[in-house]
Coordinates of C-alpha atoms and ligand atoms in Angstrom, one line a residue:
X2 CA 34.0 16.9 4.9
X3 CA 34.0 15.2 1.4
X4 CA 30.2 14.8 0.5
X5 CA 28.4 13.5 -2.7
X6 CA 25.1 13.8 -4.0
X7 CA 23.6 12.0 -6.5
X8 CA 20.1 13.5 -7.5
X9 CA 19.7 17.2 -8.8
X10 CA 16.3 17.8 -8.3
X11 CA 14.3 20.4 -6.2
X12 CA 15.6 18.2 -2.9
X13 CA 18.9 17.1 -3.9
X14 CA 19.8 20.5 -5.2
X15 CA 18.5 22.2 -1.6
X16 CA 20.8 19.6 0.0
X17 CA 24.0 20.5 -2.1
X18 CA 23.5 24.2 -1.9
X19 CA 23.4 23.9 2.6
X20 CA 26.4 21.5 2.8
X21 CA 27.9 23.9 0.3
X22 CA 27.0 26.5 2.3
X23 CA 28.1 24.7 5.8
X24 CA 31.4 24.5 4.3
X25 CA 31.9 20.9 2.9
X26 CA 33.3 19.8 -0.1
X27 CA 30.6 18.7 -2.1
X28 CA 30.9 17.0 -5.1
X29 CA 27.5 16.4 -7.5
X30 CA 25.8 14.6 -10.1
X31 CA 23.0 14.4 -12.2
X32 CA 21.6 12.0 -14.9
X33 CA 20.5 15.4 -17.0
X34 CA 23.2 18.3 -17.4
X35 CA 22.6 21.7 -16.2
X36 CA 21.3 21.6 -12.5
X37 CA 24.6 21.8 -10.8
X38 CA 25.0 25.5 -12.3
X39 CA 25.5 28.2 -9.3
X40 CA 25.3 25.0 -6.6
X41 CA 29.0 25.6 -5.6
X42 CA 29.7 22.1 -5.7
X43 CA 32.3 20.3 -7.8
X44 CA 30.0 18.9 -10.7
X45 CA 30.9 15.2 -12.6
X46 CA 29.7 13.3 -15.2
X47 CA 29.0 9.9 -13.4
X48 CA 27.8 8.8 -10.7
X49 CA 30.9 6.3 -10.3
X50 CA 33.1 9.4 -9.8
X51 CA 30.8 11.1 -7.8
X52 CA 31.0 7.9 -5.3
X53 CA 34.7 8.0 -6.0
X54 CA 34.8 11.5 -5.0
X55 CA 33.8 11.1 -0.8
X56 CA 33.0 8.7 2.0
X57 CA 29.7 9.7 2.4
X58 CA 27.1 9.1 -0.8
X59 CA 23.9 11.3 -0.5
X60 CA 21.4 9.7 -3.2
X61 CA 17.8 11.8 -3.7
X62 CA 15.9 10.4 -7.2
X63 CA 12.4 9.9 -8.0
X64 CA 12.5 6.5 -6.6
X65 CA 14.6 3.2 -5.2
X66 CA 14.4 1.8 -8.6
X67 CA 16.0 4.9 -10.0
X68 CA 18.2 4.4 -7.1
X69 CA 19.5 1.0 -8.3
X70 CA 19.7 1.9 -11.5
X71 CA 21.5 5.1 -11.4
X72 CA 24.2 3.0 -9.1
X73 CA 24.4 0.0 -11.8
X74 CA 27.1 -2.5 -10.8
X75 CA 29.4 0.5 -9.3
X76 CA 31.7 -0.6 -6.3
X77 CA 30.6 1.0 -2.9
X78 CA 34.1 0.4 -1.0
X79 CA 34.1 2.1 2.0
X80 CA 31.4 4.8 1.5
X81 CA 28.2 5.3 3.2
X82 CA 25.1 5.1 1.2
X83 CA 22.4 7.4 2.8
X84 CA 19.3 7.2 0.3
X85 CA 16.8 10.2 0.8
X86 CA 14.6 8.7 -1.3
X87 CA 11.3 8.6 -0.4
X88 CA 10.4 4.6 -0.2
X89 CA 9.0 2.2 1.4
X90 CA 10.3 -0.3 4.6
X91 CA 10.5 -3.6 2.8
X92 CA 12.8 -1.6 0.0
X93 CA 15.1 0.1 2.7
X94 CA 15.6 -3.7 4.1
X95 CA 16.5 -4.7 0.8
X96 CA 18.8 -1.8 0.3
X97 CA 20.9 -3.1 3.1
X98 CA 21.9 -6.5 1.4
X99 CA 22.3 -4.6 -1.6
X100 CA 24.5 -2.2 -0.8
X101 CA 26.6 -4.6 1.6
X102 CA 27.5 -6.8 -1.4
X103 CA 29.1 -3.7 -3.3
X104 CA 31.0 -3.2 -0.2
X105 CA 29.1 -0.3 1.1
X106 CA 27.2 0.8 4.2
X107 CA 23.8 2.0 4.6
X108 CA 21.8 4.7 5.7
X109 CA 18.3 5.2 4.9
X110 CA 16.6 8.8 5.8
X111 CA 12.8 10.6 5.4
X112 CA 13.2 13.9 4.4
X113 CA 10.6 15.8 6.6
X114 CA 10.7 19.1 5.0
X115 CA 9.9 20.8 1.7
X116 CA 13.0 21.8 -0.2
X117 CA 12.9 25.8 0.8
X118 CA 13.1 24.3 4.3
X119 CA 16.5 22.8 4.2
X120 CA 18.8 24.2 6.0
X121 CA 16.4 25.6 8.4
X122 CA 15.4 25.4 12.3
X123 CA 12.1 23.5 10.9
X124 CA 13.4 20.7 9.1
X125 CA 13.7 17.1 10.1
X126 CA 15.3 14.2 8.6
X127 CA 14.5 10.8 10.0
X128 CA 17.5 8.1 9.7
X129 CA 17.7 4.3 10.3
X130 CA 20.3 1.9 9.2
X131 CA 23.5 1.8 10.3
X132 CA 24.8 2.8 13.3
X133 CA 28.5 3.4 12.7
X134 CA 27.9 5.2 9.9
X135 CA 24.9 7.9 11.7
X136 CA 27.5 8.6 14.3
X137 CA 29.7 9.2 11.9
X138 CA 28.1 11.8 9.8
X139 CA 25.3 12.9 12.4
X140 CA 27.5 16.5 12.9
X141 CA 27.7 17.1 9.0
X142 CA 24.0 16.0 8.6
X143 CA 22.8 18.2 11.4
X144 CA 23.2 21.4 8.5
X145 CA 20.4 19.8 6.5
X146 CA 18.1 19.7 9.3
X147 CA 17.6 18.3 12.9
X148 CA 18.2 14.5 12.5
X149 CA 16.1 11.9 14.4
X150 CA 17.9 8.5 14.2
X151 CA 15.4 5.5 14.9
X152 CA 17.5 2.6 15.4
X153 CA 19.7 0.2 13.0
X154 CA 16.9 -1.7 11.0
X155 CA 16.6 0.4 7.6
X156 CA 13.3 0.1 7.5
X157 CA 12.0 2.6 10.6
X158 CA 13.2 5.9 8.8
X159 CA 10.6 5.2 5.7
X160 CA 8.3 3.5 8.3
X161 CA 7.9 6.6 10.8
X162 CA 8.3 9.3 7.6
X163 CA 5.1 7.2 6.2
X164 CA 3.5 7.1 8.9
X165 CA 3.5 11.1 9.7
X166 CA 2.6 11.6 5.7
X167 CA -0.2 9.5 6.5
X168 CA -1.4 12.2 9.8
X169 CA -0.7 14.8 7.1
X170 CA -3.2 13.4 4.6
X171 CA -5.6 13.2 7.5
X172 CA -5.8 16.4 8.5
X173 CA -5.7 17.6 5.0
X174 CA -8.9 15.5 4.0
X175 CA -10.4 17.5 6.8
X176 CA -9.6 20.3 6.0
X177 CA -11.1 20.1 2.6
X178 CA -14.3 18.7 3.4
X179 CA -14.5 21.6 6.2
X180 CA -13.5 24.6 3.6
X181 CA -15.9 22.9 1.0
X182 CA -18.8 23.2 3.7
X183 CA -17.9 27.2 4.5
X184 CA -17.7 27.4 0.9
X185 CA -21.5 26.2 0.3
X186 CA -22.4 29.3 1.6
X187 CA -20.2 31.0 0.3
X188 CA -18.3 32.2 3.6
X189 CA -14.6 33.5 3.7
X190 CA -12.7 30.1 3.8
X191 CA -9.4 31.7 4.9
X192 CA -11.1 33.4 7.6
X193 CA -12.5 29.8 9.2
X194 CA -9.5 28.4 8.4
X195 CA -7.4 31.4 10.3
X196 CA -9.5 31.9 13.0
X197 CA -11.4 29.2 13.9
X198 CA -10.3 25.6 12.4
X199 CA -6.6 25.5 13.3
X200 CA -6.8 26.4 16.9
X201 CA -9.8 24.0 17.4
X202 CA -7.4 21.4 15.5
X203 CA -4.7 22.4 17.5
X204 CA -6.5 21.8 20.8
X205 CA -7.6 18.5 19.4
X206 CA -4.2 17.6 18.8
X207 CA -4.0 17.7 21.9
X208 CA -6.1 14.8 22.6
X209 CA -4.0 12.5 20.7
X210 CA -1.0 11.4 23.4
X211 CA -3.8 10.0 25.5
X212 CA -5.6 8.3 22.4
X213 CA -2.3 6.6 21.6
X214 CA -1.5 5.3 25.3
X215 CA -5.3 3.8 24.9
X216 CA -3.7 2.2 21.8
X217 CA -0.3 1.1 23.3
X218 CA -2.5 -0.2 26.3
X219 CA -5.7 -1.7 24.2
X220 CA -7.6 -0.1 26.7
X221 CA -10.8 2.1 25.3
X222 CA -13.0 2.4 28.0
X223 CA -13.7 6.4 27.6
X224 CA -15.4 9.4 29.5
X225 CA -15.8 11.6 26.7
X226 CA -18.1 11.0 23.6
X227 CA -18.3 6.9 22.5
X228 CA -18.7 5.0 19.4
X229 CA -22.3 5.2 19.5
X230 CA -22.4 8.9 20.0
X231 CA -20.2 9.7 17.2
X232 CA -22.3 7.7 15.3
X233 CA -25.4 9.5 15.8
X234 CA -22.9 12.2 14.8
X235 CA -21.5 11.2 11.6
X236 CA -24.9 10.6 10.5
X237 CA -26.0 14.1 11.1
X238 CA -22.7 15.1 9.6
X239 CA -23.2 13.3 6.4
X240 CA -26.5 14.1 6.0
X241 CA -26.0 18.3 6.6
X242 CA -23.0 17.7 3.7
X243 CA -25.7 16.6 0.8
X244 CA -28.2 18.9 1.9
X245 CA -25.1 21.6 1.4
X246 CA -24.7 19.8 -2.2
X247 CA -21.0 18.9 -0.6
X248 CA -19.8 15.8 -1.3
X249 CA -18.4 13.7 1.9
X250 CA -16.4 11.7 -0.3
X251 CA -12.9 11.5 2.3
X252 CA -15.4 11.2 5.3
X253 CA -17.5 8.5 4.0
X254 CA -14.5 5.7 4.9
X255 CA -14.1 6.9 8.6
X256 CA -17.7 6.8 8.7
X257 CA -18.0 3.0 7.7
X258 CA -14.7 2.0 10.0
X259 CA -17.0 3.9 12.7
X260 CA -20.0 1.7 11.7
X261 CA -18.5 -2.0 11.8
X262 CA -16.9 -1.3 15.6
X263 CA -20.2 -0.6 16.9
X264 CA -22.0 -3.5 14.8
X265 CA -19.3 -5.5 16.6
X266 CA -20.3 -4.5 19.8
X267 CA -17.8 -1.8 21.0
X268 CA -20.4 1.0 21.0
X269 CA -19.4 2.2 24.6
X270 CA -16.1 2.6 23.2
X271 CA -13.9 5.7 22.6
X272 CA -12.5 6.5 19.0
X273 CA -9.0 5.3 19.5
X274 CA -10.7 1.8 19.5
X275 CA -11.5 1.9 15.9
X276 CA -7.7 0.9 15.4
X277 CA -8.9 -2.6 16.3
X278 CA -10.5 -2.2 12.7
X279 CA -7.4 -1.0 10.7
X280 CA -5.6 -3.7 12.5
Ligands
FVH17 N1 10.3 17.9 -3.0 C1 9.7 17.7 -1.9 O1 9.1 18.5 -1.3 C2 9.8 16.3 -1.2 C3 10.1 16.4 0.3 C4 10.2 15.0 0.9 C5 11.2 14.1 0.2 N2 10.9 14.1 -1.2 C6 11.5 13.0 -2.0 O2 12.8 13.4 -2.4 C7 13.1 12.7 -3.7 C8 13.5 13.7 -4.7 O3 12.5 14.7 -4.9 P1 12.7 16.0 -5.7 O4 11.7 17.0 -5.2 O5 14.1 16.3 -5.8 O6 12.1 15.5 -7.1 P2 12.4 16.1 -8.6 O7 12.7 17.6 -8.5 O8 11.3 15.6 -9.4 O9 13.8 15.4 -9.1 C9 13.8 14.0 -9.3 C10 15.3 13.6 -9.4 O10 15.3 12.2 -9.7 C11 16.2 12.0 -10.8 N3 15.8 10.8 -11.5 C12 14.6 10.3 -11.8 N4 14.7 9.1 -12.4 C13 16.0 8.8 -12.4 C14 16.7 7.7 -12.9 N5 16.1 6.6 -13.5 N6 18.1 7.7 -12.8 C15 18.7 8.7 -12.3 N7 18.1 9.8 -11.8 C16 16.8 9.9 -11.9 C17 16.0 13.2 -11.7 O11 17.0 13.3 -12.6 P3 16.7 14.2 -14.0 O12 15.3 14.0 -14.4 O13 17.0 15.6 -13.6 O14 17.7 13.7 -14.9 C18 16.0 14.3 -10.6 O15 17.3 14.6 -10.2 C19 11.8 11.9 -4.0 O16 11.9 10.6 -3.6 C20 10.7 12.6 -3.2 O17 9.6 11.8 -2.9 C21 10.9 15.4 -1.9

């Protein structure tokens, strides 16, 4: 299959190097000279023949606005646009109309992986958009990693890949303020971390599918510890952190989110109900 990528950075070069390597014809381009070396791939020196070059446009940049600049006023006749970019929903929605009124179709897609992962079992790319066009190019796509395709309006793919960035953050804040507690007595960090942190995590993980049917239901009543208990605990918790010299800087939000439900009466509650406060 006759692929293009626009984009030679760490991502876009991981992409051309597995369809390469899967056997397409993959033709490449970059605003700077010099990253298509050892890629395999049929370099050009603008964008416009890159899209001239296949059916199916891969674009990876920095950003949509790189995006629309990169692609000017170039004619999208026939080609699939599937932009990798990271972004947000309202500018995959916008992409749509955009790209329509060059003649084009469009794909939007999260990347779920870090570029040494391409190509392998772990990856995940998220796609929304056009539906004609996933079918399409779902077999080709499946070298980069396992595609998910979440419907036809653009804006799920960036929707769901923020959303799961946003978990990610989460458990990283907690894991920082954890090591930073181990670390106040000077314990082994990568022995908590090993050995004890990640399997509790994992287990509470575990709790999660239940905490989002509360959601999906509104229903908080719980039988394990309330509102009002894990107040009494985030004080404790707070207080233990400055008497450590830590500071509780990425708890301190949850702990004020925690504080307004019960003030608004949903002590007896369980945590999934402190959505009703992010609402
Ligand atoms: N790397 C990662 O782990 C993450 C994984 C999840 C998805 N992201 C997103 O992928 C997009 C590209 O990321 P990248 O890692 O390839 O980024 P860089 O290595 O910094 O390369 C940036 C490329 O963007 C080109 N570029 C920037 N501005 C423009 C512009 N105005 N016109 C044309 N191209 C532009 C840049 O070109 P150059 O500087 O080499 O000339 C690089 O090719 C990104 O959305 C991540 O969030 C990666």
């Amino acid at each position: 299959m006759r692929i293009s990528i626009l984009g030679l950075g760490l991502m876009g070069q991981a992409l051309a190097r597995t369809l390469v390597g899967a056997g397409h014809s993959v033709t490449v381009w970059n605003r700077t000279e010099g990253k298509a070396d050892g890629l395999g791939a049929t370099s050009v020196a603008t964008a416009a023949e890159a899209i001239e070059a296949s059916p199916l446009v891969i674009v990876c940049v920095l950003d949509y606005a790189a995006v629309r600049e990169l692609l000017g006023s170039v004619r999208l006749d026939d080609r699939v646009l599937l932009n990798l970019t990271n972004g947000r929903p309202a500018e995959a929605r916008d992409m749509v109309e955009w790209v329509a009124a060059r003649g084009g179709d469009y794909l939007d897609g999260g990347i779920m992986a870090v570029p040494q992962m391409i190509g392998t079992p772990g990856a995940l790319i998220l796609y929304s958009g056009s539906p004609t066009a996933f079918e399409r190019y779902e077999e080709a796509l499946g070298a980069l990693a396992g595609p998910r395709y979440l419907g036809a309006d653009a804006g799920l793919a960036p929707l769901y890949d923020l959303a799961m960035l946003t978990g990610m953050y989460g458990q990283i804040a907690g894991f920082l303020e954890a090591a930073a507690l181990i670390a106040s007595e000077k314990r082994p960090v990568a022995e908590f971390t090993t050995e004890l942190l990640v399997p509790w995590l994992t287990a509470m993980a575990g709790q999660q599918p239940r905490m989002a049917a509360d959601i999906e239901a509104g229903a908080y009543v719980t039988n394990v510890s309330n509102l009002e208990i894990n107040q009494v605990g985030m004080v404790n918790l707070i207080r233990a952190f400055e008497e450590q010299g830590v500071k509780p800087d990425l708890l301190l939000p949850m702990r004020d989110v925690l504080d307004r439900r019960v003030a608004a009466g949903h002590g007896a509650e369980g945590l999934s109900s402190l959505i009703e406060e992010l609402r």
